[in-house]
PDB file of C-alpha atoms in Angstrom:
ATOM      1  CA  MET A 635      36.906  11.295 -35.200  1.00 48.00           C
ATOM      2  CA  ALA A 636      33.687   9.962 -36.024  1.00 46.00           C
ATOM      3  CA  GLY A 637      34.247   6.494 -36.697  1.00 46.00           C
ATOM      4  CA  HIS A 638      36.671   5.872 -33.595  1.00 54.00           C
ATOM      5  CA  SER A 639      33.515   7.677 -32.059  1.00 53.00           C
ATOM      6  CA  HIS A 640      31.440   5.608 -32.872  1.00 53.00           C
ATOM      7  CA  PHE A 641      32.936   2.323 -33.060  1.00 55.00           C
ATOM      8  CA  ALA A 642      34.086   3.496 -29.097  1.00 57.00           C
ATOM      9  CA  ASN A 643      30.054   3.888 -28.060  1.00 53.00           C
ATOM     10  CA  ILE A 644      29.176   1.090 -29.426  1.00 51.00           C
ATOM     11  CA  MET A 645      31.983  -0.695 -27.741  1.00 53.00           C
ATOM     12  CA  ARG A 646      30.637   0.406 -24.462  1.00 53.00           C
ATOM     13  CA  THR A 647      27.097   0.243 -25.175  1.00 50.00           C
ATOM     14  CA  LYS A 648      27.938  -3.659 -25.290  1.00 50.00           C
ATOM     15  CA  ALA A 649      30.011  -3.604 -22.303  1.00 49.00           C
ATOM     16  CA  ARG A 650      26.588  -2.631 -20.799  1.00 47.00           C
ATOM     17  CA  VAL A 651      24.960  -5.039 -22.614  1.00 45.00           C
ATOM     18  CA  ASP A 652      27.056  -8.342 -21.170  1.00 46.00           C
ATOM     19  CA  ALA A 653      27.121  -6.460 -17.650  1.00 46.00           C
ATOM     20  CA  ARG A 654      30.258  -7.665 -16.964  1.00 60.00           C
ATOM     21  CA  ARG A 655      29.836  -5.238 -13.191  1.00 65.00           C
ATOM     22  CA  GLY A 656      33.037  -6.938 -11.362  1.00 73.00           C
ATOM     23  CA  LYS A 657      35.691  -6.302 -13.612  1.00 79.00           C
ATOM     24  CA  ALA A 658      33.963  -2.722 -13.716  1.00 84.00           C
ATOM     25  CA  PHE A 659      34.589  -2.363 -10.520  1.00 87.00           C
ATOM     26  CA  SER A 660      37.898  -3.652 -10.611  1.00 88.00           C
ATOM     27  CA  LYS A 661      39.161  -1.675 -12.879  1.00 90.00           C
ATOM     28  CA  ILE A 662      37.771   1.568 -11.708  1.00 90.00           C
ATOM     29  CA  SER A 663      39.378   0.742  -8.541  1.00 90.00           C
ATOM     30  CA  ARG A 664      43.403   0.406  -9.527  1.00 89.00           C
ATOM     31  CA  LEU A 665      42.489   3.955 -11.168  1.00 90.00           C
ATOM     32  CA  ILE A 666      41.397   5.134  -7.391  1.00 91.00           C
ATOM     33  CA  GLN A 667      44.275   3.320  -6.398  1.00 89.00           C
ATOM     34  CA  ALA A 668      46.278   5.115  -9.040  1.00 88.00           C
ATOM     35  CA  ALA A 669      44.844   8.772  -8.078  1.00 89.00           C
ATOM     36  CA  VAL A 670      45.538   8.732  -4.720  1.00 89.00           C
ATOM     37  CA  ARG A 671      48.947   6.784  -4.316  1.00 85.00           C
ATOM     38  CA  VAL A 672      49.823   9.795  -7.323  1.00 84.00           C
ATOM     39  CA  GLY A 673      48.267  13.103  -5.822  1.00 85.00           C
ATOM     40  CA  GLY A 674      47.238  12.072  -2.455  1.00 88.00           C
ATOM     41  CA  PRO A 675      43.409  10.858  -0.940  1.00 88.00           C
ATOM     42  CA  HIS A 676      41.516  14.805  -0.696  1.00 90.00           C
ATOM     43  CA  ALA A 677      39.516  14.549  -4.601  1.00 87.00           C
ATOM     44  CA  ARG A 678      39.164  18.422  -4.194  1.00 86.00           C
ATOM     45  CA  ASP A 679      43.271  18.713  -4.771  1.00 87.00           C
ATOM     46  CA  ASN A 680      43.413  16.043  -6.919  1.00 88.00           C
ATOM     47  CA  LEU A 681      42.106  16.724 -10.304  1.00 86.00           C
ATOM     48  CA  ARG A 682      43.059  12.723 -11.173  1.00 87.00           C
ATOM     49  CA  LEU A 683      41.043  11.427  -8.622  1.00 89.00           C
ATOM     50  CA  GLN A 684      37.985  13.468  -9.277  1.00 89.00           C
ATOM     51  CA  TYR A 685      37.738  11.966 -12.738  1.00 88.00           C
ATOM     52  CA  ALA A 686      38.083   8.078 -11.320  1.00 89.00           C
ATOM     53  CA  ILE A 687      35.413   9.247  -8.507  1.00 90.00           C
ATOM     54  CA  GLU A 688      33.168  10.317 -11.080  1.00 87.00           C
ATOM     55  CA  LYS A 689      34.508   7.306 -13.624  1.00 87.00           C
ATOM     56  CA  ALA A 690      33.063   4.743 -10.555  1.00 88.00           C
ATOM     57  CA  LYS A 691      29.781   6.998  -9.548  1.00 87.00           C
ATOM     58  CA  ALA A 692      29.028   7.073 -13.718  1.00 82.00           C
ATOM     59  CA  ALA A 693      29.057   2.841 -13.020  1.00 84.00           C
ATOM     60  CA  ASN A 694      27.314   3.083  -9.825  1.00 88.00           C
ATOM     61  CA  MET A 695      29.331   1.949  -7.467  1.00 90.00           C
ATOM     62  CA  PRO A 696      28.275   2.941  -3.841  1.00 91.00           C
ATOM     63  CA  LYS A 697      29.603   6.058  -2.054  1.00 92.00           C
ATOM     64  CA  ASP A 698      30.841   3.412   1.050  1.00 93.00           C
ATOM     65  CA  THR A 699      32.420   1.264  -1.808  1.00 92.00           C
ATOM     66  CA  ILE A 700      34.938   4.122  -3.204  1.00 92.00           C
ATOM     67  CA  GLN A 701      35.503   5.786   0.066  1.00 92.00           C
ATOM     68  CA  ARG A 702      37.345   2.340   1.369  1.00 90.00           C
ATOM     69  CA  ILE A 703      38.928   2.265  -1.837  1.00 90.00           C
ATOM     70  CA  VAL A 704      40.511   5.705  -1.252  1.00 90.00           C
ATOM     71  CA  ASP A 705      41.046   4.426   2.227  1.00 88.00           C
ATOM     72  CA  LYS A 706      42.880   1.778   0.902  1.00 85.00           C
ATOM     73  CA  ALA A 707      44.948   3.131  -1.600  1.00 84.00           C
ATOM     74  CA  SER A 708      46.248   5.720   0.641  1.00 83.00           C
ATOM     75  CA  GLY A 709      48.054   3.296   2.969  1.00 74.00           C
ATOM     76  CA  ALA A 710      45.572   3.235   6.030  1.00 53.00           C
ATOM     77  CA  ALA A 711      44.813  -0.437   5.133  1.00 52.00           C
ATOM     78  CA  GLY A 712      47.952  -0.938   2.351  1.00 54.00           C
ATOM     79  CA  GLY A 713      47.086  -2.864  -1.415  1.00 58.00           C
ATOM     80  CA  ALA A 714      49.053  -2.842  -4.582  1.00 65.00           C
ATOM     81  CA  ASP A 715      50.952  -0.269  -6.071  1.00 77.00           C
ATOM     82  CA  PHE A 716      49.513  -0.265  -9.740  1.00 84.00           C
ATOM     83  CA  VAL A 717      51.638   1.757 -11.994  1.00 86.00           C
ATOM     84  CA  GLU A 718      50.672   2.738 -15.561  1.00 89.00           C
ATOM     85  CA  VAL A 719      52.061   0.799 -18.559  1.00 93.00           C
ATOM     86  CA  THR A 720      51.204   1.327 -22.198  1.00 95.00           C
ATOM     87  CA  TYR A 721      52.102  -1.475 -25.127  1.00 96.00           C
ATOM     88  CA  GLU A 722      52.160   0.086 -28.528  1.00 96.00           C
ATOM     89  CA  ALA A 723      51.200  -2.728 -31.280  1.00 95.00           C
ATOM     90  CA  TYR A 724      49.935  -3.569 -34.875  1.00 93.00           C
ATOM     91  CA  GLY A 725      47.054  -5.265 -36.062  1.00 91.00           C
ATOM     92  CA  PRO A 726      45.461  -6.804 -39.211  1.00 88.00           C
ATOM     93  CA  GLY A 727      45.360  -4.132 -42.165  1.00 86.00           C
ATOM     94  CA  GLY A 728      48.427  -2.092 -40.260  1.00 89.00           C
ATOM     95  CA  VAL A 729      45.360  -0.870 -37.680  1.00 93.00           C
ATOM     96  CA  ALA A 730      47.486   1.067 -35.166  1.00 95.00           C
ATOM     97  CA  ILE A 731      46.787   0.071 -31.156  1.00 95.00           C
ATOM     98  CA  LEU A 732      47.341   1.950 -28.009  1.00 95.00           C
ATOM     99  CA  ILE A 733      47.227  -0.326 -24.850  1.00 96.00           C
ATOM    100  CA  GLU A 734      46.851   1.456 -21.430  1.00 94.00           C
ATOM    101  CA  ALA A 735      47.058  -0.604 -18.283  1.00 94.00           C
ATOM    102  CA  LEU A 736      47.477  -0.286 -14.992  1.00 91.00           C
ATOM    103  CA  THR A 737      49.409  -3.400 -13.451  1.00 91.00           C
ATOM    104  CA  ASP A 738      50.468  -4.321 -10.221  1.00 88.00           C
ATOM    105  CA  ASN A 739      53.013  -7.189 -11.959  1.00 91.00           C
ATOM    106  CA  ARG A 740      54.603  -6.404 -15.359  1.00 91.00           C
ATOM    107  CA  ASN A 741      55.713  -9.947 -15.529  1.00 93.00           C
ATOM    108  CA  ARG A 742      52.147 -10.618 -15.885  1.00 94.00           C
ATOM    109  CA  THR A 743      50.693  -8.180 -17.811  1.00 94.00           C
ATOM    110  CA  ALA A 744      53.107  -7.822 -21.064  1.00 94.00           C
ATOM    111  CA  PRO A 745      52.504 -11.898 -21.782  1.00 95.00           C
ATOM    112  CA  GLU A 746      48.933 -11.480 -21.473  1.00 95.00           C
ATOM    113  CA  VAL A 747      48.728  -9.168 -23.856  1.00 95.00           C
ATOM    114  CA  ARG A 748      51.385 -10.453 -26.151  1.00 94.00           C
ATOM    115  CA  VAL A 749      49.332 -13.716 -26.446  1.00 94.00           C
ATOM    116  CA  ILE A 750      46.238 -12.221 -27.251  1.00 94.00           C
ATOM    117  CA  LEU A 751      47.698  -9.934 -30.071  1.00 93.00           C
ATOM    118  CA  ASP A 752      50.096 -13.085 -31.113  1.00 92.00           C
ATOM    119  CA  ARG A 753      46.539 -15.599 -31.315  1.00 92.00           C
ATOM    120  CA  ASN A 754      44.697 -12.663 -33.288  1.00 90.00           C
ATOM    121  CA  GLY A 755      47.228 -11.226 -36.140  1.00 89.00           C
ATOM    122  CA  GLY A 756      48.503  -8.614 -34.103  1.00 91.00           C
ATOM    123  CA  ASN A 757      51.995  -7.634 -32.711  1.00 92.00           C
ATOM    124  CA  ILE A 758      53.447  -5.847 -30.116  1.00 93.00           C
ATOM    125  CA  GLY A 759      55.912  -2.162 -31.572  1.00 91.00           C
ATOM    126  CA  ASN A 760      58.378  -1.421 -30.131  1.00 92.00           C
ATOM    127  CA  ALA A 761      58.100   2.412 -28.035  1.00 91.00           C
ATOM    128  CA  GLY A 762      57.083   4.956 -30.143  1.00 92.00           C
ATOM    129  CA  SER A 763      55.683   3.011 -33.223  1.00 94.00           C
ATOM    130  CA  VAL A 764      52.427   4.062 -33.121  1.00 94.00           C
ATOM    131  CA  ALA A 765      51.954   7.063 -30.040  1.00 94.00           C
ATOM    132  CA  TRP A 766      52.585   9.372 -32.214  1.00 95.00           C
ATOM    133  CA  MET A 767      49.791   8.968 -34.360  1.00 95.00           C
ATOM    134  CA  PHE A 768      47.247   9.239 -31.069  1.00 96.00           C
ATOM    135  CA  GLU A 769      47.168  12.518 -28.474  1.00 94.00           C
ATOM    136  CA  ARG A 770      45.081  13.004 -25.389  1.00 93.00           C
ATOM    137  CA  LYS A 771      42.125  14.649 -25.597  1.00 94.00           C
ATOM    138  CA  GLY A 772      39.004  15.579 -23.812  1.00 93.00           C
ATOM    139  CA  VAL A 773      36.004  14.207 -25.344  1.00 94.00           C
ATOM    140  CA  VAL A 774      32.489  15.181 -23.817  1.00 94.00           C
ATOM    141  CA  GLU A 775      29.039  13.331 -25.025  1.00 94.00           C
ATOM    142  CA  ILE A 776      25.749  15.087 -24.644  1.00 94.00           C
ATOM    143  CA  PRO A 777      22.165  13.581 -25.923  1.00 93.00           C
ATOM    144  CA  THR A 778      20.978  15.775 -28.793  1.00 93.00           C
ATOM    145  CA  GLU A 779      17.813  16.252 -26.741  1.00 93.00           C
ATOM    146  CA  ARG A 780      19.435  17.643 -23.697  1.00 92.00           C
ATOM    147  CA  VAL A 781      21.018  21.033 -25.567  1.00 93.00           C
ATOM    148  CA  SER A 782      19.834  22.576 -28.434  1.00 94.00           C
ATOM    149  CA  GLU A 783      22.695  23.219 -30.828  1.00 93.00           C
ATOM    150  CA  GLU A 784      23.028  26.959 -30.783  1.00 94.00           C
ATOM    151  CA  VAL A 785      23.093  26.726 -27.017  1.00 95.00           C
ATOM    152  CA  LEU A 786      25.321  24.050 -27.365  1.00 95.00           C
ATOM    153  CA  PHE A 787      28.092  25.736 -29.987  1.00 95.00           C
ATOM    154  CA  ASP A 788      27.452  29.159 -27.850  1.00 95.00           C
ATOM    155  CA  VAL A 789      28.776  27.142 -23.801  1.00 96.00           C
ATOM    156  CA  ALA A 790      30.799  24.830 -25.380  1.00 96.00           C
ATOM    157  CA  LEU A 791      33.284  26.784 -27.729  1.00 94.00           C
ATOM    158  CA  GLU A 792      33.336  29.889 -25.194  1.00 94.00           C
ATOM    159  CA  ALA A 793      34.760  26.909 -22.841  1.00 95.00           C
ATOM    160  CA  GLY A 794      37.888  26.136 -25.319  1.00 94.00           C
ATOM    161  CA  ALA A 795      36.094  23.586 -27.068  1.00 95.00           C
ATOM    162  CA  ASP A 796      38.478  22.675 -29.710  1.00 95.00           C
ATOM    163  CA  ASP A 797      35.191  20.980 -31.939  1.00 94.00           C
ATOM    164  CA  ILE A 798      31.326  19.685 -32.162  1.00 94.00           C
ATOM    165  CA  VAL A 799      30.335  17.220 -34.110  1.00 92.00           C
ATOM    166  CA  ARG A 800      26.399  15.217 -33.827  1.00 91.00           C
ATOM    167  CA  GLU A 801      26.117  11.850 -34.237  1.00 84.00           C
ATOM    168  CA  GLY A 802      24.868   8.278 -34.321  1.00 76.00           C
ATOM    169  CA  GLY A 803      20.518   7.701 -35.247  1.00 67.00           C
ATOM    170  CA  GLY A 804      21.537   5.872 -37.571  1.00 59.00           C
ATOM    171  CA  ASP A 805      20.659   2.111 -37.940  1.00 52.00           C
ATOM    172  CA  GLY A 806      23.117   0.710 -35.574  1.00 51.00           C
ATOM    173  CA  GLY A 807      24.196   4.132 -35.108  1.00 53.00           C
ATOM    174  CA  GLY A 808      22.892   4.253 -31.249  1.00 63.00           C
ATOM    175  CA  ALA A 809      21.211   7.463 -29.821  1.00 79.00           C
ATOM    176  CA  GLU A 810      22.343  10.644 -31.762  1.00 89.00           C
ATOM    177  CA  ARG A 811      24.921  12.470 -29.756  1.00 92.00           C
ATOM    178  CA  PHE A 812      26.570  15.791 -29.788  1.00 95.00           C
ATOM    179  CA  VAL A 813      30.958  15.297 -29.601  1.00 94.00           C
ATOM    180  CA  VAL A 814      32.480  17.422 -28.291  1.00 96.00           C
ATOM    181  CA  THR A 815      36.560  17.252 -27.785  1.00 95.00           C
ATOM    182  CA  SER A 816      38.933  19.558 -26.423  1.00 95.00           C
ATOM    183  CA  THR A 817      42.580  19.915 -25.591  1.00 95.00           C
ATOM    184  CA  VAL A 818      43.303  17.838 -21.931  1.00 93.00           C
ATOM    185  CA  THR A 819      43.833  22.255 -20.246  1.00 93.00           C
ATOM    186  CA  SER A 820      40.345  22.855 -21.536  1.00 94.00           C
ATOM    187  CA  PHE A 821      39.033  19.909 -20.188  1.00 94.00           C
ATOM    188  CA  GLU A 822      37.579  20.552 -17.048  1.00 91.00           C
ATOM    189  CA  PRO A 823      36.969  24.212 -17.428  1.00 94.00           C
ATOM    190  CA  LEU A 824      34.330  22.785 -20.586  1.00 95.00           C
ATOM    191  CA  ARG A 825      33.490  19.807 -18.447  1.00 92.00           C
ATOM    192  CA  ARG A 826      32.597  22.616 -15.551  1.00 92.00           C
ATOM    193  CA  ALA A 827      30.898  25.228 -18.446  1.00 95.00           C
ATOM    194  CA  LEU A 828      28.799  22.789 -18.934  1.00 95.00           C
ATOM    195  CA  VAL A 829      27.347  21.383 -15.917  1.00 93.00           C
ATOM    196  CA  ASP A 830      26.891  24.994 -14.529  1.00 95.00           C
ATOM    197  CA  ALA A 831      24.544  25.875 -17.949  1.00 95.00           C
ATOM    198  CA  GLY A 832      22.500  23.068 -17.415  1.00 94.00           C
ATOM    199  CA  ILE A 833      24.086  20.785 -19.941  1.00 94.00           C
ATOM    200  CA  GLU A 834      24.639  17.118 -17.838  1.00 89.00           C
ATOM    201  CA  PRO A 835      26.776  14.861 -20.452  1.00 90.00           C
ATOM    202  CA  LEU A 836      26.576  11.571 -20.908  1.00 87.00           C
ATOM    203  CA  ARG A 837      30.164  10.705 -21.056  1.00 88.00           C
ATOM    204  CA  ALA A 838      32.992  12.851 -20.099  1.00 89.00           C
ATOM    205  CA  GLU A 839      36.408  11.080 -19.943  1.00 88.00           C
ATOM    206  CA  LEU A 840      40.070  12.083 -20.831  1.00 89.00           C
ATOM    207  CA  GLU A 841      40.662   9.873 -23.603  1.00 91.00           C
ATOM    208  CA  MET A 842      43.723   9.431 -26.231  1.00 92.00           C
ATOM    209  CA  VAL A 843      41.960  10.405 -30.187  1.00 92.00           C
ATOM    210  CA  PRO A 844      43.866   9.228 -33.206  1.00 92.00           C
ATOM    211  CA  SER A 845      45.473  11.800 -35.671  1.00 90.00           C
ATOM    212  CA  SER A 846      44.116   9.881 -38.683  1.00 89.00           C
ATOM    213  CA  THR A 847      42.251   6.407 -39.259  1.00 89.00           C
ATOM    214  CA  VAL A 848      42.911   3.497 -41.014  1.00 87.00           C
ATOM    215  CA  GLN A 849      39.407   2.035 -43.578  1.00 83.00           C
ATOM    216  CA  ALA A 850      39.249  -1.852 -43.036  1.00 80.00           C
ATOM    217  CA  ASP A 851      37.242  -4.279 -45.425  1.00 83.00           C
ATOM    218  CA  GLU A 852      34.213  -5.906 -42.713  1.00 85.00           C
ATOM    219  CA  ASP A 853      36.498  -9.146 -42.044  1.00 87.00           C
ATOM    220  CA  THR A 854      39.606  -6.730 -41.036  1.00 87.00           C
ATOM    221  CA  ALA A 855      37.262  -5.031 -38.593  1.00 87.00           C
ATOM    222  CA  ARG A 856      36.145  -7.778 -37.136  1.00 86.00           C
ATOM    223  CA  LYS A 857      39.192  -9.408 -36.554  1.00 88.00           C
ATOM    224  CA  VAL A 858      40.262  -6.208 -34.977  1.00 89.00           C
ATOM    225  CA  LEU A 859      37.364  -5.561 -32.675  1.00 87.00           C
ATOM    226  CA  LYS A 860      37.209  -9.140 -31.234  1.00 87.00           C
ATOM    227  CA  PHE A 861      40.615  -8.616 -29.733  1.00 87.00           C
ATOM    228  CA  GLN A 862      39.800  -5.374 -29.078  1.00 89.00           C
ATOM    229  CA  ALA A 863      36.950  -6.607 -26.514  1.00 89.00           C
ATOM    230  CA  LEU A 864      39.856  -9.499 -25.710  1.00 92.00           C
ATOM    231  CA  LEU A 865      42.617  -7.110 -24.095  1.00 93.00           C
ATOM    232  CA  GLU A 866      39.317  -5.144 -22.079  1.00 90.00           C
ATOM    233  CA  ASP A 867      38.443  -8.485 -20.973  1.00 90.00           C
ATOM    234  CA  THR A 868      41.617  -8.682 -19.269  1.00 90.00           C
ATOM    235  CA  ASP A 869      42.101  -7.219 -15.571  1.00 89.00           C
ATOM    236  CA  ASP A 870      45.100  -4.843 -15.744  1.00 92.00           C
ATOM    237  CA  VAL A 871      43.939  -3.501 -18.946  1.00 93.00           C
ATOM    238  CA  GLN A 872      42.211   0.192 -18.619  1.00 92.00           C
ATOM    239  CA  SER A 873      41.589   1.104 -22.248  1.00 91.00           C
ATOM    240  CA  VAL A 874      42.509  -0.085 -25.838  1.00 94.00           C
ATOM    241  CA  THR A 875      41.857   2.664 -28.416  1.00 94.00           C
ATOM    242  CA  THR A 876      43.295   2.090 -32.796  1.00 93.00           C
ATOM    243  CA  ASN A 877      42.799   4.017 -35.983  1.00 93.00           C
ATOM    244  CA  LEU A 878      40.332   1.997 -37.231  1.00 90.00           C
ATOM    245  CA  ASP A 879      37.754   3.323 -39.299  1.00 85.00           C
ATOM    246  CA  VAL A 880      34.641   1.529 -38.724  1.00 74.00           C
ATOM    247  CA  THR A 881      31.101   2.310 -40.132  1.00 68.00           C
ATOM    248  CA  GLU A 882      28.593   1.997 -37.208  1.00 66.00           C
ATOM    249  CA  ASP A 883      26.735  -1.120 -39.114  1.00 69.00           C
ATOM    250  CA  VAL A 884      29.685  -3.054 -38.645  1.00 67.00           C
ATOM    251  CA  ALA A 885      30.240  -2.108 -34.880  1.00 66.00           C
ATOM    252  CA  ALA A 886      26.256  -2.897 -34.486  1.00 66.00           C
ATOM    253  CA  ARG A 887      26.424  -6.083 -36.316  1.00 68.00           C
ATOM    254  CA  HIS A 888      29.781  -7.187 -33.781  1.00 62.00           C
ATOM    255  CA  ALA A 889      27.673  -5.708 -31.145  1.00 60.00           C
ATOM    256  CA  GLU A 890      25.005  -8.216 -31.427  1.00 59.00           C
ATOM    257  CA  ASP A 891      27.140 -11.364 -32.362  1.00 58.00           C
TER     258      ASP A 891
END
């Protein structure tokens, strides 16, 4: 879990530094539209839409823009019908890769994903070939300066958290933070308990987490990080998760390239 979290944090920082705001807005727009199509346009009754809107706000998407997307998805102004697609793959060194996409054209998305993998040492696997290595969990990150460890443990564990670890703070590790994980069912009660206690998360999301990791040398790690970035840069791909165990130093050096 630690290596995955370090890597994910570095890559999120890299994405912010790259300032791909338009692409980020496009991806979030799809999340909102898909959530509305599944659960309706009212966030109070649609937990999935609540998460999508929170993600939009975290990305500084204007409130009126969010509302226009919701209105469009609800049918008032038409719009594309996005479907969820998951691709399973292997990368260099036997690294397992889970690619989650929202697309309105599977015949466009699948070839794009395959080409990126083929050109960078990866290959598509059969359904079920790697999905069993991952589990969806709630992941909450909180800067250590926002709360004491003792208070966080009391609030988070009472609310159903599974684990709390301290990460970062070293060379290339980014700001020191607590990473709290939970089951999917405990995620929303956990998030609300933290907010009610005045503990504002830096990030709170449901994401796929590897049950075990694969250690790799720096050359292999760089190859995996490269095609992960290429996959995440495509419009249809929402997230890319691997079980690569990469040190913070390697991830930081890659982010500087």
